[in-house]
């Protein structure tokens, strides 16, 4: 997407991917400060660690507690987070915006936190994680933001929930083809499904939600809008969204 966007705007940049271990992350950020780079994206499992490695961070990144976009300003690195923006744009495009409804968010990391921030106003939000303490920690940190109808449950408790209007998958389940509907023991997905997992083929959750004729937010759509926001942060130019959409591995 980014290389297609750079080419469309005739910008002399190139987007490359690099796999970095947790141990190598500080040295990688040091190289970002020295090298002639616009910046970088950061993905799992390094987004929360990245917040501690930048020289400054946007209010959005601090509220979410994670960085997924880094921009170089001279020798300083500034962290930002495009998760909530991408989630909001994708929800609206997919007609998955909840209003006074029950939302189940699976996951307790930075992406889940961004999703909770976006949907917590006016909805009943339930956060479920493999580790109940992480889910509780996320919920407690959110209570200071505004009065919210927000609670944490265990993974087993999440499997027993049935009156859910919007299911948000902010875990990696589905990245390797796992079936989240089967994992939760559901006969069918809820009326609205938002899957953050971006894969070349539709995840089983997205596929089954479409078969059930529900409203579906595909992870690739969120990735598109996240990427467009990152592009603007790096370049100061409006992202060519149509060009970036065409570069995705399948239509969304």
Coordinates of C-alpha atoms in Angstrom, one line a residue:
X1 CA 0.0 0.0 0.0
X2 CA 2.7 2.5 1.0
X3 CA 4.9 1.9 -2.0
X4 CA 1.9 2.3 -4.3
X5 CA 1.0 5.6 -2.5
X6 CA 4.6 6.9 -2.8
X7 CA 4.7 6.1 -6.5
X8 CA 1.3 7.7 -7.1
X9 CA 2.5 11.0 -5.5
X10 CA 6.0 10.7 -7.0
X11 CA 7.6 10.7 -3.6
X12 CA 11.2 9.2 -3.4
X13 CA 10.5 6.8 -0.5
X14 CA 10.4 3.1 -0.1
X15 CA 8.6 1.0 2.5
X16 CA 10.4 -2.1 3.8
X17 CA 9.5 -4.7 6.4
X18 CA 12.0 -5.8 9.0
X19 CA 11.5 -8.5 11.7
X20 CA 13.0 -7.4 15.0
X21 CA 13.3 -9.3 18.3
X22 CA 12.4 -7.7 21.6
X23 CA 16.1 -7.7 22.5
X24 CA 17.0 -5.8 19.3
X25 CA 14.2 -3.2 19.6
X26 CA 16.2 -0.4 21.4
X27 CA 19.0 -0.6 18.9
X28 CA 16.5 -0.5 16.0
X29 CA 15.0 2.7 17.4
X30 CA 18.5 4.2 17.8
X31 CA 19.1 3.5 14.1
X32 CA 15.8 5.2 13.2
X33 CA 17.2 8.4 14.9
X34 CA 20.4 8.3 12.9
X35 CA 19.3 7.0 9.5
X36 CA 17.6 9.1 6.8
X37 CA 14.1 7.6 7.4
X38 CA 10.7 9.1 7.5
X39 CA 9.7 6.7 10.3
X40 CA 8.3 3.3 10.9
X41 CA 5.3 1.2 11.7
X42 CA 5.4 -1.1 14.8
X43 CA 3.2 -4.1 15.1
X44 CA 2.7 -6.9 17.6
X45 CA 4.3 -7.7 19.9
X46 CA 6.3 -4.5 20.2
X47 CA 3.6 -1.7 20.2
X48 CA 3.5 -1.2 24.0
X49 CA 7.3 -1.3 24.3
X50 CA 7.6 1.2 21.5
X51 CA 5.9 3.8 23.7
X52 CA 8.8 3.6 26.1
X53 CA 11.4 4.0 23.4
X54 CA 10.2 7.1 21.6
X55 CA 11.3 10.6 22.7
X56 CA 7.8 12.0 22.6
X57 CA 4.3 10.6 22.0
X58 CA 1.0 12.0 20.9
X59 CA -1.9 12.2 23.3
X60 CA -3.6 9.4 21.4
X61 CA -0.6 7.1 21.8
X62 CA -0.5 7.8 25.5
X63 CA -4.2 7.2 26.0
X64 CA -4.0 3.9 24.2
X65 CA -0.7 3.0 25.9
X66 CA 0.9 1.8 22.6
X67 CA 2.7 3.1 19.5
X68 CA 2.2 1.8 16.0
X69 CA 3.5 4.7 14.0
X70 CA 6.9 6.5 14.6
X71 CA 7.9 9.6 12.7
X72 CA 11.4 11.0 12.8
X73 CA 11.8 14.8 13.6
X74 CA 15.4 15.5 13.3
X75 CA 17.2 13.2 15.8
X76 CA 14.0 12.7 17.8
X77 CA 11.4 10.0 17.4
X78 CA 7.7 10.8 18.0
X79 CA 5.2 8.0 18.5
X80 CA 1.6 8.0 17.4
X81 CA -1.2 5.4 17.2
X82 CA -3.5 5.0 14.3
X83 CA -5.5 2.0 15.7
X84 CA -8.4 4.0 16.9
X85 CA -8.6 6.1 13.8
X86 CA -8.5 3.0 11.5
X87 CA -11.0 1.2 13.7
X88 CA -13.5 4.2 13.6
X89 CA -13.2 4.6 9.8
X90 CA -13.6 0.9 9.2
X91 CA -16.6 0.6 11.6
X92 CA -18.4 3.4 9.8
X93 CA -17.7 2.1 6.3
X94 CA -18.9 -1.3 7.4
X95 CA -22.1 -0.1 9.2
X96 CA -20.9 -1.7 12.4
X97 CA -21.2 1.4 14.7
X98 CA -22.9 0.3 17.9
X99 CA -25.4 2.6 19.6
X100 CA -26.7 1.8 23.1
X101 CA -25.7 -1.9 22.5
X102 CA -23.6 -4.6 24.1
X103 CA -20.1 -4.9 22.7
X104 CA -17.7 -7.7 23.5
X105 CA -14.1 -6.9 23.0
X106 CA -11.7 -9.9 22.9
X107 CA -8.2 -9.0 23.9
X108 CA -6.5 -6.7 26.4
X109 CA -3.5 -5.3 24.5
X110 CA -3.0 -1.9 22.8
X111 CA -5.4 -2.6 19.9
X112 CA -8.1 -3.7 22.3
X113 CA -7.6 -0.5 24.3
X114 CA -8.1 1.6 21.2
X115 CA -11.3 -0.3 20.3
X116 CA -12.7 0.2 23.8
X117 CA -11.9 3.9 23.7
X118 CA -13.9 4.2 20.5
X119 CA -17.0 2.2 21.5
X120 CA -17.3 2.9 25.2
X121 CA -19.4 6.0 25.0
X122 CA -23.1 5.0 25.2
X123 CA -22.6 1.2 25.0
X124 CA -22.2 -1.6 27.5
X125 CA -18.7 -2.9 26.9
X126 CA -17.3 -6.2 28.1
X127 CA -13.6 -6.9 27.8
X128 CA -12.4 -10.5 27.8
X129 CA -8.8 -11.7 27.8
X130 CA -6.9 -15.0 28.2
X131 CA -5.5 -13.4 31.3
X132 CA -8.3 -12.0 33.4
X133 CA -5.9 -9.6 35.3
X134 CA -4.9 -7.9 32.0
X135 CA -8.6 -7.4 31.1
X136 CA -9.3 -6.0 34.5
X137 CA -6.3 -3.7 34.3
X138 CA -7.5 -2.3 31.0
X139 CA -11.0 -1.8 32.4
X140 CA -9.8 0.0 35.5
X141 CA -7.5 2.3 33.5
X142 CA -10.5 3.3 31.4
X143 CA -12.8 4.2 34.3
X144 CA -10.8 7.4 34.8
X145 CA -11.5 8.5 31.3
X146 CA -15.3 8.9 31.7
X147 CA -18.2 7.2 33.5
X148 CA -18.6 4.0 31.5
X149 CA -20.7 0.8 31.4
X150 CA -17.6 -1.3 31.3
X151 CA -16.5 -4.6 32.9
X152 CA -14.0 -7.4 32.5
X153 CA -14.7 -11.1 32.3
X154 CA -12.6 -14.2 31.9
X155 CA -12.3 -16.1 28.6
X156 CA -14.6 -18.8 29.9
X157 CA -17.2 -16.3 30.9
X158 CA -17.0 -14.7 27.5
X159 CA -17.9 -18.1 26.0
X160 CA -21.1 -18.1 28.0
X161 CA -22.3 -14.6 26.8
X162 CA -25.1 -14.7 24.3
X163 CA -26.7 -11.3 24.2
X164 CA -23.9 -9.5 22.3
X165 CA -24.6 -7.0 19.5
X166 CA -21.1 -6.4 18.3
X167 CA -18.2 -8.8 18.6
X168 CA -14.7 -7.2 18.3
X169 CA -11.8 -9.6 17.8
X170 CA -8.6 -7.7 19.0
X171 CA -6.6 -10.9 19.4
X172 CA -4.5 -12.7 16.8
X173 CA -7.0 -15.6 16.6
X174 CA -7.7 -16.1 12.9
X175 CA -4.2 -15.1 11.8
X176 CA -3.4 -18.8 11.2
X177 CA -6.9 -19.8 10.2
X178 CA -8.3 -20.5 13.6
X179 CA -12.1 -20.4 13.8
X180 CA -13.1 -17.9 16.6
X181 CA -16.8 -18.8 16.3
X182 CA -16.0 -22.4 17.2
X183 CA -13.5 -21.3 19.9
X184 CA -16.3 -19.3 21.6
X185 CA -18.8 -22.1 21.1
X186 CA -21.2 -19.9 19.2
X187 CA -23.9 -21.3 16.9
X188 CA -23.5 -18.2 14.8
X189 CA -21.7 -14.8 15.0
X190 CA -23.6 -11.8 16.4
X191 CA -25.4 -9.3 14.1
X192 CA -22.2 -7.2 13.9
X193 CA -18.6 -8.4 13.8
X194 CA -15.4 -6.5 13.7
X195 CA -12.3 -8.6 13.1
X196 CA -9.0 -6.7 13.5
X197 CA -6.9 -9.6 12.0
X198 CA -5.7 -8.5 8.5
X199 CA -5.1 -11.5 6.2
X200 CA -4.8 -12.2 2.5
X201 CA -7.8 -14.5 2.7
X202 CA -10.9 -13.8 4.8
X203 CA -10.6 -15.1 8.4
X204 CA -13.1 -17.8 9.4
X205 CA -14.8 -15.2 11.6
X206 CA -15.3 -12.8 8.8
X207 CA -16.4 -15.5 6.4
X208 CA -18.9 -17.0 8.8
X209 CA -20.3 -13.6 9.7
X210 CA -20.9 -12.8 6.0
X211 CA -22.6 -16.2 5.5
X212 CA -24.9 -15.2 8.4
X213 CA -25.7 -12.0 6.5
X214 CA -24.4 -9.8 9.4
X215 CA -22.6 -6.4 9.2
X216 CA -18.9 -7.2 9.0
X217 CA -15.7 -5.1 9.5
X218 CA -12.8 -6.9 7.8
X219 CA -9.3 -6.4 9.4
X220 CA -7.9 -5.4 6.0
X221 CA -10.2 -2.5 5.9
X222 CA -9.0 -1.3 9.3
X223 CA -5.4 -1.8 8.1
X224 CA -6.1 0.4 5.0
X225 CA -7.3 3.3 7.1
X226 CA -4.5 2.9 9.7
X227 CA -2.0 2.9 6.9
X228 CA -3.5 6.0 5.3
X229 CA -3.2 7.8 8.6
X230 CA 0.4 6.7 9.0
X231 CA 1.2 7.9 5.5
X232 CA -0.1 11.4 6.3
X233 CA 1.8 11.5 9.6
X234 CA 5.1 10.7 7.8
X235 CA 4.6 12.8 4.6
X236 CA 2.3 15.7 5.6
X237 CA 0.3 14.8 2.5
X238 CA -3.2 13.4 2.2
X239 CA -3.0 9.6 1.5
X240 CA -4.2 8.5 -1.9
X241 CA -6.8 6.1 -0.4
X242 CA -8.0 4.7 -3.7
X243 CA -4.5 3.8 -4.8
X244 CA -3.8 2.1 -1.4
X245 CA -7.1 0.2 -1.5
X246 CA -6.2 -1.1 -4.9
X247 CA -2.9 -2.5 -3.6
X248 CA -4.6 -4.7 -1.0
X249 CA -4.5 -8.5 -1.7
X250 CA -8.3 -8.6 -2.1
X251 CA -11.2 -6.2 -2.3
X252 CA -12.6 -4.7 0.9

